[in-house]
Amino acid sequence: MSSETAVNDATAAAGAGGAASGSQPVGAARRRGPFREGERVQLTDERGRMNTVTLERGGAFHTHRGFLNHDEIIGKMDGSVVVNNVGQQYQTLRPLLSDFVLSMPRGAAVVYPKDAGQIVTMADIFPGARVVEAGVGSGALSISLLRAVGDQGYLHSFERREEFADIARGNVETIFGGPHPAWQISLGDFQEEVVRSEAPGSVDRVVLDMLAPWECLDAVATVLAPGGVWINYVATVTQLSRTAEAIRADGRFTEPDAWESMVRGWHLEGLAVRPDHRMVAHTGFLLVTRRLADGVTGISVKRRPSKTEFNEEDVNAWTPGAVGERAVSDKKLRRAARDAIAGTNIKDTPEVTN
């Protein structure tokens, strides 16, 4: 028996067993088995150049060095090597979550994989957790949160713009192969809608990616359970400072902690081992705090006196234009939504070729 046949048999058995027992996680089948029509595939050529394509019957990938028919890839196993019409070799792999997030249709800037990983870990997003998030954007963080809470968990996402919600829904359904049983998305302002839909003290974790998280203090304190974690993703120092001071002044939360993460790759070639010239540096700050029990006064950390008041100039520093947020046209949002929804059209019964 060939290794490819063995993998196919094992995948089929796992799928059948999961379906029978109801234990197969949503989206797991999409990460296994041969390539299917409608899937995104990474093509890496002999010089290490990478392209991501969506497979279509009869489609082709064209470069200045020939073309590669999609039919040569559909049905092949993940990790196969294929050859185009002039003998150029391509390595074929399914995009990882980090790859998918950076190449998926978007209407707003995505939360980078390095920050999503920090949020999932530092906010202690556990299987079965009840989580609410605001500022869905293109759904990048929602995907990581859904993977963390699992099918038996709960994620309620709030988004003010319907176009962003459509893009996020398309991207989530693309990677999971359909609607996720733990996810629901609602339109409206977080601070107003969350207290209507979630019972007081019923939420384990709150994740906010927005311009003014301090405006949500009362809403977060209402729905978050004692000991629950509230984590904020903000872009500027002004936002970070104002959110931290608001949390301290409120008294219902622990002393906030803040940090940022930077990722620097390394060049590896023989003895030429050195840091890359470029790195993924500042993308945003993370600020985390926890809900105290009702009626408890938090312990104030003793520190040297410092300026904590804000004037009008400070407040204006966090407006969308001031923080460098570009306006996104309605036309671009509609196009991104169509692209995201198109990714859900994957056929799950491919023909397998050796």
Coordinates of N, CA and C in Angstrom, one line a residue, residues 38-252:
G38 N -11.8 24.7 -5.2 CA -12.3 25.8 -4.3 C -11.3 26.1 -3.2
E39 N -10.3 25.2 -2.9 CA -9.4 25.4 -1.9 C -8.3 26.4 -2.3
R40 N -7.7 27.1 -1.3 CA -6.5 27.9 -1.5 C -5.3 27.0 -1.3
V41 N -4.3 27.2 -2.2 CA -3.1 26.4 -2.2 C -1.9 27.3 -2.4
Q42 N -0.9 27.0 -1.6 CA 0.4 27.8 -1.7 C 1.3 27.1 -2.8
L43 N 1.8 27.8 -3.7 CA 2.7 27.3 -4.7 C 4.0 27.9 -4.5
T44 N 5.1 27.1 -4.3 CA 6.4 27.7 -4.1 C 7.3 27.1 -5.2
D45 N 8.0 28.0 -5.9 CA 8.8 27.6 -7.0 C 10.2 27.3 -6.6
E46 N 11.1 27.0 -7.5 CA 12.4 26.6 -7.2 C 13.3 27.7 -6.7
R47 N 12.9 28.9 -6.8 CA 13.6 30.0 -6.2 C 13.0 30.5 -4.9
G48 N 12.0 29.7 -4.4 CA 11.4 30.1 -3.1 C 10.3 31.1 -3.2
R49 N 9.9 31.5 -4.4 CA 8.9 32.5 -4.5 C 7.5 31.8 -4.3
M50 N 6.7 32.5 -3.5 CA 5.4 31.8 -3.2 C 4.2 32.6 -3.7
N51 N 3.2 31.8 -4.2 CA 2.0 32.4 -4.7 C 0.8 31.6 -4.1
T52 N -0.3 32.2 -3.8 CA -1.5 31.5 -3.3 C -2.6 31.6 -4.4
V53 N -3.1 30.4 -4.8 CA -4.1 30.4 -5.8 C -5.3 29.6 -5.2
T54 N -6.5 29.9 -5.8 CA -7.7 29.2 -5.5 C -8.0 28.2 -6.6
L55 N -8.1 26.9 -6.3 CA -8.2 25.9 -7.3 C -9.6 25.9 -8.0
E56 N -9.5 25.8 -9.3 CA -10.7 25.7 -10.2 C -10.5 24.7 -11.2
R57 N -11.6 23.9 -11.5 CA -11.5 22.9 -12.6 C -11.3 23.7 -13.9
G58 N -10.3 23.3 -14.7 CA -10.0 24.0 -15.9 C -9.2 25.3 -15.8
G59 N -8.9 25.7 -14.5 CA -8.1 26.9 -14.3 C -6.6 26.7 -14.5
A60 N -5.9 27.8 -14.5 CA -4.4 27.7 -14.7 C -3.8 28.8 -14.0
F61 N -2.5 28.5 -13.5 CA -1.7 29.5 -12.9 C -0.6 29.9 -13.9
H62 N -0.6 31.2 -14.3 CA 0.3 31.7 -15.3 C 1.5 32.5 -14.7
T63 N 2.7 32.3 -15.2 CA 3.8 33.2 -14.9 C 4.6 33.4 -16.2
H64 N 5.7 34.2 -16.2 CA 6.5 34.4 -17.3 C 7.3 33.1 -17.7
R65 N 7.2 32.1 -16.8 CA 7.8 30.8 -17.1 C 6.8 29.7 -17.2
G66 N 5.8 29.9 -18.0 CA 4.8 28.9 -18.4 C 3.6 28.9 -17.5
F67 N 2.8 27.9 -17.6 CA 1.5 27.8 -16.9 C 1.4 26.4 -16.2
L68 N 0.6 26.4 -15.1 CA 0.4 25.2 -14.4 C -1.1 25.0 -14.3
N69 N -1.7 23.9 -14.8 CA -3.1 23.6 -14.8 C -3.5 23.3 -13.4
H70 N -4.6 23.8 -12.9 CA -5.1 23.5 -11.6 C -5.5 22.0 -11.5
D71 N -5.9 21.4 -12.6 CA -6.3 20.0 -12.6 C -5.1 19.1 -12.2
E72 N -3.9 19.6 -12.4 CA -2.7 18.9 -12.0 C -2.5 18.8 -10.5
I73 N -3.2 19.7 -9.8 CA -3.1 19.8 -8.3 C -4.3 19.2 -7.6
I74 N -5.5 19.4 -8.2 CA -6.7 18.9 -7.5 C -6.6 17.4 -7.4
G75 N -6.8 16.8 -6.3 CA -6.8 15.4 -6.0 C -5.4 15.0 -5.5
K76 N -4.4 15.8 -5.6 CA -3.1 15.5 -5.1 C -3.1 15.7 -3.6
M77 N -2.1 15.0 -2.9 CA -2.0 15.1 -1.5 C -1.2 16.4 -1.1
D78 N -1.5 16.9 0.0 CA -0.8 18.0 0.6 C 0.7 17.7 0.6
G79 N 1.5 18.7 0.2 CA 2.9 18.5 0.2 C 3.4 17.8 -1.1
S80 N 2.6 17.7 -2.1 CA 3.1 17.2 -3.4 C 3.9 18.2 -4.2
V81 N 4.7 17.7 -5.2 CA 5.4 18.5 -6.1 C 4.8 18.3 -7.5
V82 N 4.5 19.4 -8.2 CA 3.9 19.3 -9.5 C 4.8 20.1 -10.5
V83 N 4.6 19.8 -11.8 CA 5.4 20.4 -12.8 C 4.5 21.1 -13.8
N84 N 5.0 22.4 -14.2 CA 4.2 23.1 -15.2 C 4.5 22.7 -16.6
N85 N 4.0 23.4 -17.6 CA 4.2 22.9 -19.0 C 5.6 23.0 -19.6
V86 N 6.5 23.8 -18.9 CA 7.9 23.9 -19.3 C 8.9 23.2 -18.3
G87 N 8.3 22.4 -17.4 CA 9.2 21.7 -16.5 C 9.5 22.4 -15.2
Q88 N 8.9 23.6 -14.9 CA 9.1 24.3 -13.7 C 8.4 23.6 -12.6
Q89 N 9.1 23.3 -11.5 CA 8.6 22.5 -10.3 C 7.9 23.5 -9.3
Y90 N 6.9 23.0 -8.7 CA 6.2 23.8 -7.7 C 5.9 22.9 -6.5
Q91 N 6.2 23.3 -5.3 CA 5.8 22.6 -4.1 C 4.4 23.1 -3.7
T92 N 3.5 22.2 -3.4 CA 2.1 22.6 -3.1 C 1.8 22.3 -1.6
L93 N 1.3 23.2 -0.9 CA 0.9 23.1 0.5 C -0.3 23.8 0.8
R94 N -1.1 23.3 1.7 CA -2.2 24.1 2.3 C -1.7 25.3 3.1
P95 N -2.3 26.5 2.9 CA -1.8 27.6 3.8 C -2.1 27.3 5.3
L96 N -1.2 27.6 6.1 CA -1.4 27.5 7.6 C -2.3 28.7 7.9
L97 N -2.8 28.7 9.2 CA -3.7 29.8 9.6 C -3.0 31.1 9.5
S98 N -1.7 31.2 9.8 CA -1.0 32.5 9.7 C -0.9 32.9 8.3
D99 N -0.8 32.0 7.3 CA -0.8 32.3 5.9 C -2.1 32.8 5.4
F100 N -3.2 32.0 5.9 CA -4.5 32.4 5.4 C -4.9 33.8 5.9
V101 N -4.6 34.1 7.1 CA -5.0 35.4 7.7 C -4.3 36.5 6.9
L102 N -3.1 36.4 6.5 CA -2.4 37.5 5.8 C -2.8 37.6 4.3
S103 N -3.4 36.6 3.8 CA -3.8 36.6 2.4 C -5.3 36.6 2.1
M104 N -6.1 36.5 3.2 CA -7.6 36.4 3.0 C -8.2 37.8 2.6
P105 N -9.4 37.8 2.0 CA -10.0 39.1 1.7 C -10.2 39.9 2.9
R106 N -10.0 41.2 2.9 CA -10.1 42.0 4.1 C -10.7 43.3 3.7
G107 N -11.4 43.9 4.7 CA -11.9 45.3 4.6 C -11.3 46.2 5.6
A108 N -10.7 45.6 6.6 CA -10.0 46.3 7.6 C -8.6 45.6 7.9
A109 N -7.7 46.3 8.6 CA -6.5 45.7 9.0 C -6.7 44.5 9.9
V110 N -6.0 43.4 9.7 CA -6.2 42.2 10.4 C -5.3 42.2 11.7
V111 N -5.7 41.5 12.7 CA -4.9 41.2 13.9 C -3.8 40.2 13.4
Y112 N -2.5 40.6 13.5 CA -1.5 39.7 13.0 C -1.4 38.4 13.8
P113 N -0.9 37.3 13.2 CA -0.8 36.1 13.9 C -0.1 36.1 15.2
K114 N 1.0 36.9 15.3 CA 1.8 37.0 16.5 C 0.9 37.6 17.6
D115 N 0.0 38.6 17.3 CA -0.8 39.1 18.3 C -2.0 38.2 18.7
A116 N -2.5 37.6 17.7 CA -3.6 36.6 18.0 C -3.2 35.5 18.9
G117 N -1.9 35.0 18.6 CA -1.4 34.0 19.5 C -1.2 34.5 20.9
Q118 N -0.8 35.7 21.1 CA -0.6 36.3 22.4 C -2.0 36.4 23.1
I119 N -3.0 36.9 22.3 CA -4.3 37.1 22.9 C -4.9 35.7 23.4
V120 N -4.8 34.7 22.6 CA -5.3 33.4 23.0 C -4.6 32.9 24.2
T121 N -3.3 33.1 24.3 CA -2.6 32.5 25.5 C -2.7 33.4 26.7
M122 N -2.4 34.7 26.6 CA -2.4 35.6 27.7 C -3.8 35.9 28.3
A123 N -4.8 35.7 27.5 CA -6.2 35.9 28.0 C -6.7 34.5 28.4
D124 N -5.9 33.5 28.3 CA -6.3 32.1 28.7 C -7.7 31.7 28.1
I125 N -7.8 31.8 26.8 CA -9.0 31.3 26.1 C -8.9 29.8 26.1
F126 N -9.8 29.2 26.8 CA -9.8 27.7 27.0 C -11.0 27.1 26.3
P127 N -10.9 25.8 26.0 CA -12.0 25.1 25.3 C -13.3 25.1 26.2
G128 N -14.4 25.5 25.6 CA -15.6 25.7 26.3 C -15.9 27.0 26.9
A129 N -14.9 27.9 26.7 CA -15.1 29.3 27.3 C -16.2 30.1 26.6
R130 N -16.8 31.0 27.4 CA -17.7 31.9 26.9 C -17.0 33.3 26.7
V131 N -16.9 33.6 25.4 CA -16.1 34.8 25.0 C -16.9 35.8 24.2
V132 N -16.7 37.1 24.5 CA -17.3 38.1 23.6 C -16.2 38.9 23.0
E133 N -16.3 39.4 21.8 CA -15.3 40.2 21.2 C -16.0 41.3 20.4
A134 N -15.3 42.5 20.3 CA -15.8 43.6 19.5 C -14.7 44.1 18.6
G135 N -15.1 44.6 17.4 CA -14.2 45.0 16.4 C -13.8 43.8 15.6
V136 N -14.7 43.2 14.9 CA -14.5 41.9 14.2 C -13.5 42.1 13.0
G137 N -13.7 43.3 12.3 CA -12.8 43.6 11.2 C -13.1 42.5 10.1
S138 N -12.0 41.8 9.7 CA -12.1 40.8 8.7 C -12.2 39.4 9.2
G139 N -12.2 39.2 10.5 CA -12.5 37.9 11.1 C -11.2 37.1 11.5
A140 N -10.0 37.8 11.4 CA -8.8 37.0 11.7 C -8.7 36.6 13.1
L141 N -9.0 37.5 14.1 CA -9.0 37.1 15.5 C -10.1 36.1 15.8
S142 N -11.2 36.3 15.2 CA -12.4 35.4 15.4 C -12.0 34.0 15.1
I143 N -11.3 33.8 14.1 CA -10.9 32.4 13.7 C -10.0 31.8 14.8
S144 N -9.1 32.5 15.3 CA -8.2 32.0 16.4 C -9.0 31.8 17.7
L145 N -9.9 32.7 18.0 CA -10.8 32.5 19.2 C -11.7 31.3 19.0
L146 N -12.2 31.0 17.9 CA -13.1 29.9 17.6 C -12.3 28.6 17.8
R147 N -11.1 28.6 17.2 CA -10.2 27.4 17.4 C -9.9 27.1 18.9
A148 N -9.8 28.2 19.7 CA -9.5 28.0 21.1 C -10.7 27.5 21.9
V149 N -11.9 28.1 21.7 CA -13.0 27.7 22.5 C -13.6 26.4 22.0
G150 N -13.4 26.0 20.8 CA -13.9 24.7 20.3 C -15.4 24.7 20.0
D151 N -15.8 23.6 19.5 CA -17.2 23.4 19.1 C -18.2 23.6 20.3
Q152 N -17.7 23.3 21.5 CA -18.6 23.3 22.7 C -18.5 24.7 23.4
G153 N -17.7 25.6 22.9 CA -17.5 26.9 23.5 C -18.5 27.9 23.0
Y154 N -18.2 29.2 23.2 CA -19.2 30.2 22.8 C -18.4 31.5 22.5
L155 N -18.6 32.0 21.3 CA -18.0 33.3 20.9 C -19.1 34.2 20.3
H156 N -19.3 35.3 20.9 CA -20.3 36.3 20.4 C -19.5 37.5 20.0
S157 N -19.5 37.8 18.7 CA -18.7 38.9 18.1 C -19.7 40.0 17.8
F158 N -19.2 41.2 18.0 CA -20.0 42.5 17.8 C -19.3 43.3 16.8
E159 N -20.0 43.8 15.7 CA -19.4 44.6 14.7 C -20.4 45.7 14.3
R160 N -19.9 46.9 14.2 CA -20.8 48.0 13.9 C -21.1 48.1 12.4
R161 N -20.2 47.6 11.5 CA -20.4 47.8 10.1 C -20.8 46.5 9.5
E162 N -21.9 46.5 8.7 CA -22.4 45.2 8.1 C -21.5 44.7 7.1
E163 N -20.8 45.6 6.4 CA -19.8 45.1 5.3 C -18.7 44.3 6.0
F164 N -18.2 44.8 7.1 CA -17.1 44.0 7.8 C -17.6 42.7 8.3
A165 N -18.9 42.7 8.8 CA -19.5 41.4 9.3 C -19.6 40.4 8.2
D166 N -19.9 40.8 6.9 CA -20.0 39.9 5.8 C -18.7 39.4 5.4
I167 N -17.7 40.2 5.4 CA -16.3 39.7 5.1 C -15.8 38.7 6.2
A168 N -16.0 39.0 7.4 CA -15.6 38.1 8.5 C -16.4 36.8 8.4
R169 N -17.7 36.9 8.1 CA -18.4 35.6 8.0 C -17.9 34.7 6.9
G170 N -17.6 35.4 5.8 CA -17.1 34.6 4.6 C -15.8 34.0 4.9
N171 N -14.9 34.7 5.6 CA -13.5 34.1 5.9 C -13.6 33.0 7.0
V172 N -14.5 33.2 7.9 CA -14.6 32.1 9.0 C -15.2 30.9 8.3
E173 N -16.2 31.0 7.5 CA -16.8 29.9 6.9 C -15.9 29.2 5.9
T174 N -15.0 30.0 5.3 CA -14.1 29.4 4.4 C -13.1 28.4 5.1
I175 N -12.6 28.9 6.2 CA -11.6 28.1 6.9 C -12.2 26.9 7.7
F176 N -13.4 27.1 8.1 CA -14.1 26.0 8.9 C -15.0 25.1 8.0
G177 N -15.2 25.5 6.7 CA -16.0 24.7 5.9 C -17.5 24.9 6.0
G178 N -17.9 26.0 6.7 CA -19.3 26.3 6.9 C -19.4 27.1 8.2
P179 N -20.7 27.4 8.6 CA -20.9 28.1 9.9 C -20.3 27.3 11.1
H180 N -19.7 28.0 12.0 CA -19.1 27.4 13.2 C -20.2 27.4 14.3
P181 N -20.4 26.2 14.9 CA -21.5 26.1 15.9 C -21.4 26.9 17.1
A182 N -20.2 27.4 17.4 CA -19.9 28.2 18.6 C -20.0 29.7 18.4
W183 N -20.2 30.1 17.1 CA -20.1 31.5 16.8 C -21.4 32.2 16.4
Q184 N -21.6 33.4 16.9 CA -22.6 34.2 16.4 C -22.1 35.7 16.3
I185 N -22.6 36.4 15.3 CA -22.1 37.8 15.1 C -23.3 38.7 15.1
S186 N -23.2 39.8 15.8 CA -24.3 40.8 15.9 C -23.8 42.2 15.5
L187 N -24.7 42.9 14.9 CA -24.4 44.3 14.5 C -24.8 45.3 15.5
G188 N -24.0 46.3 15.7 CA -24.3 47.3 16.7 C -23.1 47.7 17.6
D189 N -23.3 48.7 18.4 CA -22.3 49.1 19.4 C -22.2 48.1 20.5
F190 N -20.9 47.7 20.8 CA -20.7 46.7 21.8 C -21.3 47.1 23.1
Q191 N -21.0 48.3 23.6 CA -21.4 48.7 25.0 C -22.9 48.7 25.1
E192 N -23.7 48.8 24.0 CA -25.1 48.8 24.1 C -25.7 47.4 23.9
E193 N -25.1 46.6 22.9 CA -25.7 45.3 22.6 C -25.3 44.2 23.5
V194 N -24.1 44.3 24.1 CA -23.6 43.1 24.9 C -24.4 43.0 26.2
V195 N -24.9 44.1 26.8 CA -25.6 44.0 28.0 C -27.1 43.5 27.8
R196 N -27.5 43.6 26.5 CA -28.8 43.2 26.1 C -28.8 41.7 25.9
S197 N -27.7 41.2 25.3 CA -27.7 39.8 24.9 C -27.0 38.8 25.9
E198 N -26.1 39.4 26.8 CA -25.4 38.5 27.7 C -25.8 38.8 29.1
A199 N -26.1 37.8 29.9 CA -26.5 37.9 31.3 C -25.4 38.5 32.2
P200 N -25.6 39.2 33.2 CA -24.6 39.7 34.1 C -23.7 38.6 34.6
G201 N -22.4 38.8 34.6 CA -21.5 37.8 35.1 C -21.4 36.5 34.4
S202 N -21.9 36.4 33.1 CA -22.0 35.1 32.4 C -20.8 34.9 31.4
V203 N -20.0 35.9 31.2 CA -18.9 35.8 30.2 C -17.5 35.6 30.9
D204 N -16.8 34.7 30.3 CA -15.5 34.3 30.9 C -14.4 35.3 30.4
R205 N -14.4 35.7 29.2 CA -13.4 36.5 28.6 C -14.0 37.6 27.7
V206 N -13.4 38.8 27.7 CA -13.8 39.9 26.8 C -12.5 40.3 26.0
V207 N -12.7 40.4 24.7 CA -11.6 40.8 23.8 C -12.0 41.9 23.0
L208 N -11.4 43.1 23.1 CA -11.8 44.3 22.4 C -10.7 44.8 21.5
D209 N -11.0 45.0 20.2 CA -10.1 45.6 19.3 C -10.8 46.8 18.7
M210 N -10.7 48.0 19.4 CA -11.4 49.2 19.0 C -10.6 50.4 19.4
L211 N -11.1 51.6 18.9 CA -10.4 52.8 19.1 C -10.5 53.3 20.6
A212 N -11.7 53.1 21.2 CA -11.9 53.7 22.5 C -12.4 52.6 23.5
P213 N -11.6 51.7 23.9 CA -12.1 50.6 24.8 C -12.6 51.1 26.1
W214 N -12.1 52.3 26.6 CA -12.5 52.8 27.9 C -13.9 53.1 28.0
E215 N -14.6 53.4 26.8 CA -16.0 53.6 26.8 C -16.8 52.4 27.1
C216 N -16.2 51.2 27.2 CA -16.9 50.0 27.4 C -16.8 49.5 28.8
L217 N -16.2 50.3 29.7 CA -15.9 49.9 31.1 C -17.2 49.3 31.8
D218 N -18.3 50.0 31.8 CA -19.4 49.5 32.5 C -20.0 48.3 31.9
A219 N -20.0 48.2 30.5 CA -20.5 47.0 29.9 C -19.7 45.8 30.2
V220 N -18.4 45.9 30.1 CA -17.5 44.8 30.4 C -17.6 44.4 31.9
A221 N -17.7 45.4 32.8 CA -17.8 45.0 34.2 C -19.2 44.3 34.5
T222 N -20.2 44.6 33.7 CA -21.5 44.0 33.9 C -21.5 42.5 33.5
V223 N -21.0 42.2 32.3 CA -21.1 40.9 31.8 C -20.0 39.9 32.2
L224 N -18.8 40.5 32.6 CA -17.7 39.7 32.9 C -17.8 39.0 34.3
A225 N -17.5 37.7 34.3 CA -17.6 37.0 35.6 C -16.4 37.4 36.5
P226 N -16.6 37.3 37.8 CA -15.4 37.6 38.7 C -14.3 36.7 38.4
G227 N -13.1 37.3 38.3 CA -11.9 36.5 37.8 C -11.7 36.5 36.3
G228 N -12.7 36.9 35.6 CA -12.7 36.9 34.1 C -11.6 37.8 33.6
V229 N -11.2 37.6 32.4 CA -10.1 38.3 31.8 C -10.7 39.3 30.7
W230 N -10.2 40.5 30.8 CA -10.5 41.5 29.7 C -9.2 41.9 29.1
I231 N -9.1 41.7 27.8 CA -7.9 42.0 27.0 C -8.2 43.0 25.9
N232 N -7.4 44.0 25.7 CA -7.6 45.0 24.8 C -6.4 45.1 23.8
Y233 N -6.8 45.3 22.5 CA -5.7 45.5 21.5 C -5.9 46.9 20.9
V234 N -4.8 47.7 21.2 CA -4.9 49.1 20.7 C -3.6 49.4 20.0
A235 N -3.7 50.5 19.1 CA -2.6 50.8 18.2 C -1.6 51.8 18.7
T236 N -2.1 52.8 19.6 CA -1.2 53.9 19.9 C -1.0 54.0 21.4
V237 N 0.1 54.7 21.8 CA 0.4 54.9 23.2 C -0.7 55.7 23.9
T238 N -1.3 56.7 23.2 CA -2.4 57.5 23.8 C -3.6 56.6 24.2
Q239 N -4.0 55.7 23.3 CA -5.1 54.7 23.6 C -4.7 53.9 24.8
L240 N -3.5 53.4 24.7 CA -3.0 52.5 25.8 C -3.1 53.2 27.2
S241 N -2.5 54.4 27.2 CA -2.5 55.2 28.5 C -3.9 55.5 29.0
R242 N -4.8 55.9 28.1 CA -6.1 56.3 28.5 C -6.9 55.1 29.0
T243 N -6.8 54.0 28.3 CA -7.5 52.7 28.7 C -7.0 52.3 30.1
A244 N -5.7 52.3 30.3 CA -5.1 51.9 31.6 C -5.6 52.8 32.7
E245 N -5.6 54.1 32.5 CA -6.0 55.0 33.6 C -7.5 54.9 33.9
A246 N -8.3 54.6 32.9 CA -9.7 54.4 33.1 C -10.0 53.2 33.9
I247 N -9.2 52.1 33.6 CA -9.4 50.9 34.4 C -9.0 51.1 35.8
R248 N -7.9 51.8 36.1 CA -7.5 52.0 37.4 C -8.5 52.9 38.2
A249 N -9.0 53.9 37.5 CA -10.0 54.8 38.2 C -11.3 54.1 38.5
D250 N -11.7 53.1 37.7 CA -12.9 52.4 37.9 C -13.0 51.6 39.2
G251 N -11.9 50.9 39.5 CA -11.9 50.2 40.8 C -12.4 48.8 40.8
R252 N -13.0 48.3 39.6 CA -13.6 47.0 39.6 C -12.7 45.9 38.9

